[in-house]
Structures are given as C-alpha cells and as structure tokens.
mmCIF file of C-alpha atoms in Angstrom:
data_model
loop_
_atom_site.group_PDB
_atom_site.id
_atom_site.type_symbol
_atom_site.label_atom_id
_atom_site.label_comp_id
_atom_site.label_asym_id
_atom_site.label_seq_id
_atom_site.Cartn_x
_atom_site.Cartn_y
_atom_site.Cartn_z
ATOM 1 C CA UNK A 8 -14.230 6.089 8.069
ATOM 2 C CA UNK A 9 -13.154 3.267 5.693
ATOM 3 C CA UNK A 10 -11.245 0.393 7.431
ATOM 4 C CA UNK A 11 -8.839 -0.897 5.157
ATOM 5 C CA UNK A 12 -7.007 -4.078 6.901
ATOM 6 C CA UNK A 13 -3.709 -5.269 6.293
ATOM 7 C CA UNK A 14 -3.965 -9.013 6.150
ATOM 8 C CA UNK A 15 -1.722 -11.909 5.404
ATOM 9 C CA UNK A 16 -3.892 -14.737 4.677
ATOM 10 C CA UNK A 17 -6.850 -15.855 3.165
ATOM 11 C CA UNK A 18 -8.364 -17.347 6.621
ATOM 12 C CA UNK A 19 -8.345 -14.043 8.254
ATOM 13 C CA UNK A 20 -10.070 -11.941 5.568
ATOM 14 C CA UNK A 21 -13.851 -13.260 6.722
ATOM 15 C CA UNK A 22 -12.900 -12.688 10.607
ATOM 16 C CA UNK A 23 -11.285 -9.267 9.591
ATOM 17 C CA UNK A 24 -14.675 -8.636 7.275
ATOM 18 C CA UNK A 25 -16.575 -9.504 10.363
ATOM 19 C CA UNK A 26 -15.204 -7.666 12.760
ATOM 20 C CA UNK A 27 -15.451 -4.146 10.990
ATOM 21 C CA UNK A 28 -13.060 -3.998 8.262
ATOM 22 C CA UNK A 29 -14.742 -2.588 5.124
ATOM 23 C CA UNK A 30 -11.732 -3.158 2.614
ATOM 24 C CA UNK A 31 -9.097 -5.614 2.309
ATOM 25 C CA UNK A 32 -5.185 -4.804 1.723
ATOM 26 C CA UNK A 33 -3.566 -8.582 0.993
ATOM 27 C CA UNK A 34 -0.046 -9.373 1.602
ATOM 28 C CA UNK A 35 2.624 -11.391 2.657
ATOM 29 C CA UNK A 36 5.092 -11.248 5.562
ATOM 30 C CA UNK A 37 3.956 -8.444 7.331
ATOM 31 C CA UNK A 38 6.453 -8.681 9.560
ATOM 32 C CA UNK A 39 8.789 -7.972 7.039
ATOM 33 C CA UNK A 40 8.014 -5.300 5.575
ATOM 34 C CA UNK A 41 5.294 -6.862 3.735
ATOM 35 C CA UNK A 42 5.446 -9.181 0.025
ATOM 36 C CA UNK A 43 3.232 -10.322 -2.762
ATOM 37 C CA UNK A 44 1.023 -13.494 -1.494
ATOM 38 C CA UNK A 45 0.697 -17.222 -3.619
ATOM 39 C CA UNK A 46 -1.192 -17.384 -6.582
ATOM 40 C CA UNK A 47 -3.480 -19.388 -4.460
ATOM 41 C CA UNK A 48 -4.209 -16.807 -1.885
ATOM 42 C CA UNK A 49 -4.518 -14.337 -4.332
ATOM 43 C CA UNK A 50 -7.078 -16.506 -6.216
ATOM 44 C CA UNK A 51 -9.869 -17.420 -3.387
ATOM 45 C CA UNK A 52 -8.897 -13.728 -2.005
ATOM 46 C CA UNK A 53 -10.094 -12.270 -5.114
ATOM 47 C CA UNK A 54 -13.332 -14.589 -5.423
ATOM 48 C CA UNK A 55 -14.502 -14.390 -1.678
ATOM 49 C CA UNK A 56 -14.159 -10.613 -1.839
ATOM 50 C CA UNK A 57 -16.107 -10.594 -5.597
ATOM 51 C CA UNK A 58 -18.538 -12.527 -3.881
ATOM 52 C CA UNK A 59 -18.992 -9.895 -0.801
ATOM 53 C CA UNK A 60 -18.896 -6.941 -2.980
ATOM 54 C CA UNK A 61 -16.315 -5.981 -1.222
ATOM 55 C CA UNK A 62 -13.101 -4.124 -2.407
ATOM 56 C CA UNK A 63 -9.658 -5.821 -2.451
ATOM 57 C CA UNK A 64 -6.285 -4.578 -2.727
ATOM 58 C CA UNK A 65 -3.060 -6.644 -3.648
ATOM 59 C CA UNK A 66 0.304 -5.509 -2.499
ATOM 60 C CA UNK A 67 2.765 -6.556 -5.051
ATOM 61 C CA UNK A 68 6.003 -6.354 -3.521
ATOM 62 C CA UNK A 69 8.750 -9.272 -4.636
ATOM 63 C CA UNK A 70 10.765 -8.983 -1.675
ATOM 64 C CA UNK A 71 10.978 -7.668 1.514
ATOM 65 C CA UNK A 72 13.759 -4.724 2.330
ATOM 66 C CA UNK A 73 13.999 -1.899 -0.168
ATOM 67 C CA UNK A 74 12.493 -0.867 -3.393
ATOM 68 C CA UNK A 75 15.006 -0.440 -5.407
ATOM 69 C CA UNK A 76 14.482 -3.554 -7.756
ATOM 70 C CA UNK A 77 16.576 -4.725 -10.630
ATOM 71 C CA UNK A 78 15.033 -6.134 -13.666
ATOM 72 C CA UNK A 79 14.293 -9.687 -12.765
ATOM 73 C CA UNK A 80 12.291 -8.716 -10.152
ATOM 74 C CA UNK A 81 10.777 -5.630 -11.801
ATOM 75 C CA UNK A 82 9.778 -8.887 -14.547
ATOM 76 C CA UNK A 83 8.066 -10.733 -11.313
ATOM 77 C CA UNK A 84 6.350 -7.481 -10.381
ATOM 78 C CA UNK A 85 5.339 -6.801 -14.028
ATOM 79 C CA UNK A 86 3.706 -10.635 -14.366
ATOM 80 C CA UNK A 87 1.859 -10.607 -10.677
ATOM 81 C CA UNK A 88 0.188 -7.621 -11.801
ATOM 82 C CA UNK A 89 -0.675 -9.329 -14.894
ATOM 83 C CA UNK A 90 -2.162 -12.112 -12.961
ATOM 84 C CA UNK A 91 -4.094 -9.774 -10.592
ATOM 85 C CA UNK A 92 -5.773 -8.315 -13.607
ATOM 86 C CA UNK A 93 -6.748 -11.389 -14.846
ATOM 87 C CA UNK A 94 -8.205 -12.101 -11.197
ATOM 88 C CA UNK A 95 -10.075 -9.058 -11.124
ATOM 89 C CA UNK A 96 -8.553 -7.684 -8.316
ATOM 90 C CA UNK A 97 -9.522 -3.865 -7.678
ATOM 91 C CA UNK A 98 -6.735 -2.038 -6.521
ATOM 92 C CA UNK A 99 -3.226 -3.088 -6.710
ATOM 93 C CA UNK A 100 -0.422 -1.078 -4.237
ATOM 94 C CA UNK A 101 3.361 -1.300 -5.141
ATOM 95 C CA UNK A 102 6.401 1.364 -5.271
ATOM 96 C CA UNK A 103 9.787 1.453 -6.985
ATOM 97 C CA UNK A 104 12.816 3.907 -6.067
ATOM 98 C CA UNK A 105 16.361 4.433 -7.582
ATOM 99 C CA UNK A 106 19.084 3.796 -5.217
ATOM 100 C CA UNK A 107 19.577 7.480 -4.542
ATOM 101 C CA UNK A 108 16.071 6.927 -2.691
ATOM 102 C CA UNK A 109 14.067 8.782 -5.463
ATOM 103 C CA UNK A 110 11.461 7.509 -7.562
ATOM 104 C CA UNK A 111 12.305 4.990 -10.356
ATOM 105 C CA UNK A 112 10.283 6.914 -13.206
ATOM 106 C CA UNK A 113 11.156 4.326 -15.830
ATOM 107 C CA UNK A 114 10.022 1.388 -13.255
ATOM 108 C CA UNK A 115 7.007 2.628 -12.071
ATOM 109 C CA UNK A 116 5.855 3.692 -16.200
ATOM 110 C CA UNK A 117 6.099 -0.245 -16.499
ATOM 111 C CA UNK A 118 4.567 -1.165 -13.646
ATOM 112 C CA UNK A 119 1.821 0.876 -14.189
ATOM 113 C CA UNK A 120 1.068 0.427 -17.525
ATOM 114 C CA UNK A 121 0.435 -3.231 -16.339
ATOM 115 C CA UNK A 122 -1.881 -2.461 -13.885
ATOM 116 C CA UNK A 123 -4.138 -1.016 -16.610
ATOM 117 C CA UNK A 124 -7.666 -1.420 -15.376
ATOM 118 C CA UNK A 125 -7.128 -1.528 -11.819
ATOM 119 C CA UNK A 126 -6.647 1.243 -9.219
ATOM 120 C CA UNK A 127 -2.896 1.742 -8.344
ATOM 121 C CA UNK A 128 -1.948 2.660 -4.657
ATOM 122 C CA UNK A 129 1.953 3.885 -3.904
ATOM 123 C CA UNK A 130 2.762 1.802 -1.256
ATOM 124 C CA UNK A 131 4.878 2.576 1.892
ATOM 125 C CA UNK A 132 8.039 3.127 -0.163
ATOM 126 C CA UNK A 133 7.140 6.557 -0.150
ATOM 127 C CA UNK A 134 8.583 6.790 3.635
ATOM 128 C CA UNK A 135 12.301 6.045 1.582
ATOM 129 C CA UNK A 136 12.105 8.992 -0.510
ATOM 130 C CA UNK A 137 14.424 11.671 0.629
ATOM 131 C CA UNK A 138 12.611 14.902 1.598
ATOM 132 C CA UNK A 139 13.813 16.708 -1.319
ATOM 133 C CA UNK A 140 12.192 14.500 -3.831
ATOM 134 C CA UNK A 141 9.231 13.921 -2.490
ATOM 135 C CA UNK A 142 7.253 16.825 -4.183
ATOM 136 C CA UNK A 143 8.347 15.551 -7.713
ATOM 137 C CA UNK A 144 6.986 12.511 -6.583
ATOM 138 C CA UNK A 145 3.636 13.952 -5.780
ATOM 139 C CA UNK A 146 3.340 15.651 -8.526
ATOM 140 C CA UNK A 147 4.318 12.706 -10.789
ATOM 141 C CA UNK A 148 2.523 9.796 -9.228
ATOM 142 C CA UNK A 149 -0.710 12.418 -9.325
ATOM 143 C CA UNK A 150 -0.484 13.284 -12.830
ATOM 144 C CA UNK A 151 0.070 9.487 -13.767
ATOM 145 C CA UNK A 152 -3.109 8.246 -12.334
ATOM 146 C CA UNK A 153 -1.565 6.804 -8.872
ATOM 147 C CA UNK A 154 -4.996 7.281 -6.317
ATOM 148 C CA UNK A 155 -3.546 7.190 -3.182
ATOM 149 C CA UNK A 156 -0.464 6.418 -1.071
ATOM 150 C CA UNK A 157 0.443 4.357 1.786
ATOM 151 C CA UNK A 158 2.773 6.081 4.664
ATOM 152 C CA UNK A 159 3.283 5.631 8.085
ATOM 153 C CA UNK A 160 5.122 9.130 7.985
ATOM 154 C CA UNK A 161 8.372 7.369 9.418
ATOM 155 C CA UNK A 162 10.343 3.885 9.578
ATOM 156 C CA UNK A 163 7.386 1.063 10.093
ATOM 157 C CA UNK A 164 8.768 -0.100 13.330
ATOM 158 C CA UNK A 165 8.374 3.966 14.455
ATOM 159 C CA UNK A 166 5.029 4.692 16.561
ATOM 160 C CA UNK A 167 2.283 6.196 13.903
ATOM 161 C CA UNK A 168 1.254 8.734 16.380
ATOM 162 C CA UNK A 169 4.612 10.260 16.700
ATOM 163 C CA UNK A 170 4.444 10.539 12.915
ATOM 164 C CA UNK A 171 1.203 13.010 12.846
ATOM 165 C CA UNK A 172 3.153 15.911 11.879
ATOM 166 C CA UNK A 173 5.387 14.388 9.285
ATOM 167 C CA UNK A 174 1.908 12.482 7.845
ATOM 168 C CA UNK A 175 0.346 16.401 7.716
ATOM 169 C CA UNK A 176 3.549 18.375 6.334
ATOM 170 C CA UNK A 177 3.364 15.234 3.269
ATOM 171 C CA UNK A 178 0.064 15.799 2.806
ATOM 172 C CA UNK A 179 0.112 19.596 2.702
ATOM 173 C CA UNK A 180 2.519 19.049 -0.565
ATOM 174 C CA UNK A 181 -0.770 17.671 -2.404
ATOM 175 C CA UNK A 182 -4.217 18.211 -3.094
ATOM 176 C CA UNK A 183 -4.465 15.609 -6.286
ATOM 177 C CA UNK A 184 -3.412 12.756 -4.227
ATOM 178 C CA UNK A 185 -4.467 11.145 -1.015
ATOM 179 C CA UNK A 186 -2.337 10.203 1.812
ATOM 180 C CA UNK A 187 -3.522 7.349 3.394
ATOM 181 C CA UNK A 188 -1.978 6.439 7.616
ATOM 182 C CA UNK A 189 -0.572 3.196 7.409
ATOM 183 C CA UNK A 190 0.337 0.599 10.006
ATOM 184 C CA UNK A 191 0.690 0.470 13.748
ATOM 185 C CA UNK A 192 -3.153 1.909 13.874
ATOM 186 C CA UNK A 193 -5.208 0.131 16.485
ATOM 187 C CA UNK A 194 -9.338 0.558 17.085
ATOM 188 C CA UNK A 195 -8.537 2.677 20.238
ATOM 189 C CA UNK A 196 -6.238 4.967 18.518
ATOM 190 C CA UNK A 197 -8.208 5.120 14.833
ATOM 191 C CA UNK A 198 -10.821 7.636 15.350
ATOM 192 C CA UNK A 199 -7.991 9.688 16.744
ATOM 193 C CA UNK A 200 -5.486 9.195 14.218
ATOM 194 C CA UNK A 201 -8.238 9.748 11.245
ATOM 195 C CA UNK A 202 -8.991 13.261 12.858
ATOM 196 C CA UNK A 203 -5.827 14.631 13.339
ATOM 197 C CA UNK A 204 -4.792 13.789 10.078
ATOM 198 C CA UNK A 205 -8.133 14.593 8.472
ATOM 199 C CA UNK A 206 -8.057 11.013 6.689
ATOM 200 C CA UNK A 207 -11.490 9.154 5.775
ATOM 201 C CA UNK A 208 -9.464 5.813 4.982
ATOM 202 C CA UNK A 209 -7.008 4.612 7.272
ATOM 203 C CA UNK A 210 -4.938 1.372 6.290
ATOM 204 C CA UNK A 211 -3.390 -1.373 9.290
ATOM 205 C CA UNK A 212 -2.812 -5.300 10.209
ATOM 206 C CA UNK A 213 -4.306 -4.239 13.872
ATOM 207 C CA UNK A 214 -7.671 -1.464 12.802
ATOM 208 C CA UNK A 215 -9.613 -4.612 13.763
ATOM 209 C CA UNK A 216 -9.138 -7.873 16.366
ATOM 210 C CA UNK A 217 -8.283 -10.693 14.402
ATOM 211 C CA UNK A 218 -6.171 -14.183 15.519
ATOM 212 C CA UNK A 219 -2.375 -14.579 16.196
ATOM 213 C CA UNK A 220 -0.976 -16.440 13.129
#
C-alpha cells in the first residue's frame, strides 16, 4: 500500500518520510480545507524529495472554501503550476467547478494544459459535484489525462469510514480513473480502509505520527 501524506510544511516531510510515508501530498492550511504553500516551501520541498527519489505532489488550491474560481485566481492557479513545473515537481492535484457544482470544463482545459509534463490529480472538489454530474466528470477528467482523484466520499469534517459505500458506488462509475480515500485515515484504520475500498494508495495528514504544528 502506498502512503501518500498530507503535509503542511517543509519540516515535517523528513519525519513523515521516516515514519512510513512513501509519497508526499504538500499543502497549506489543512485545516481549511487545504491551499497552495510559499514559493519557498515549494522550493526545498521539491529538492529534498528530488534528492530522496521520492515522489511529490503539490496541491494548488488559491483559497480555501469552494472551487468555483473567477479569473484572477484561475491566473494564480495557472502561474503556481507554472512554477511547479519549473521546480520539477511530479504530480500536481487541483479541481475547478461552476457554481451549479459541476465541473468548470473551460477552467480545468487551462489548468491542465499548464500542468503539461507533470501528473495531474483531481483533488477533493470532486466531493462538491452533484451526483448527477459526476459520471460526465469521470468520463471527462479520464479521457483528458487526469490520473487519479482525491475524495473522502463526503464533507471533510464527515468520518471516512462512514463514507465506504459512497467511496465504492464513485468508484464503480470508472475503470479509467482511480479513486484515491482521502483524509481522516489513521495507521489503525488504513489497512482497513484500503481493503474495503480495494485502494493500493491511500492519501491523509494522520496515515503516519508526525508533530502538532
């Protein structure tokens, strides 16, 4: 099982590293919601993981609340992901939606095509889009190179493992596109949450012990 921890600062990436985690997810304000870190974090992120071998992801993410950006901060998006590319970062995870809660198709061209070169992970905004557009959002993120996608199956602040069936019916909707658990996973409750979901990568800020910021 891959261990992909959510962390919010360059200090803890070598005590998460340590203690089990086998990728890196890097972001802001956790808390809330979860934003786009400094230029500087970003920087010695990208060359302590480069020099581990290791594989880091950046969540670009302006703000905290929800995704439906206008286009000064789709701009911001558009020129982080710039700068992670220059970085070398691997894998970069962001999501846009229209107000109606349905995915911004004209956003998300943008932001993709400047991500060019690196892997591009939906992030949790896919727990916003109503049920009814979901499956056009499989099928579109799929058949525009997105990877993977980040869900917790539910609000973030809901338990994960209350979630399981919402995390399988999503899943069931794709076979082109992985669903990856996502927050609120802790090492007692991994191995059990990777089964019953029948995920090899699970994605959290607690899969491992690391300090109280």
């Amino acid at each position: 099982m891959i261990k992909e921890v959510l962390v919010e600062n360059f200090t803890n990436i070598p005590t998460a590293i340590a203690n089990g985690a086998t990728r890196i997810l890097l972001a802001d304000n956790i808390a809330g919601g979860t934003t786009t870190v400094s230029h500087g974090v970003l920087t010695e992120g990208a060359k302590y993981m480069q020099d581990q071998g290791l594989s880091l992801t950046a969540m670009i993410k302006p703000r905290s609340g929800n995704f439906n950006y206008n286009d000064l901060e789709l701009k911001i998006m558009e020129r982080d992901l710039f700068t992670a590319q220059e970085l070398g970062i691997d894998a970069v995870s962001f999501g846009a939606l229209t107000s109606a809660k349905r995915l911004d198709i004209e956003a998300m061209e943008m932001l993709i095509g400047a991500a060019q070169g690196m892997e591009v992970i939906f992030n949790h905004a896919f727990d916003e889009i109503k049920p009814e557009y979901k499956q056009e959002a499989l099928d579109w993120l799929a058949e525009n190179d997105v990877t993977r996608i980040l869900s917790h199956g539910g609000p973030l602040d809901s338990n994960i493992k209350k979630n399981i069936d919402q995390l399988n019916q999503d899943k069931s909707f794709t076979q082109s596109i992985v669903i990856t658990p996502f927050e609120g996973i802790d090492p007692n409750d991994a191995k059990t949450i990777a089964e019953q979901t029948n995920s090899s990568i699970l994605t959290s800020s607690t899969l491992v012990p690391l300090p109280k910021n």
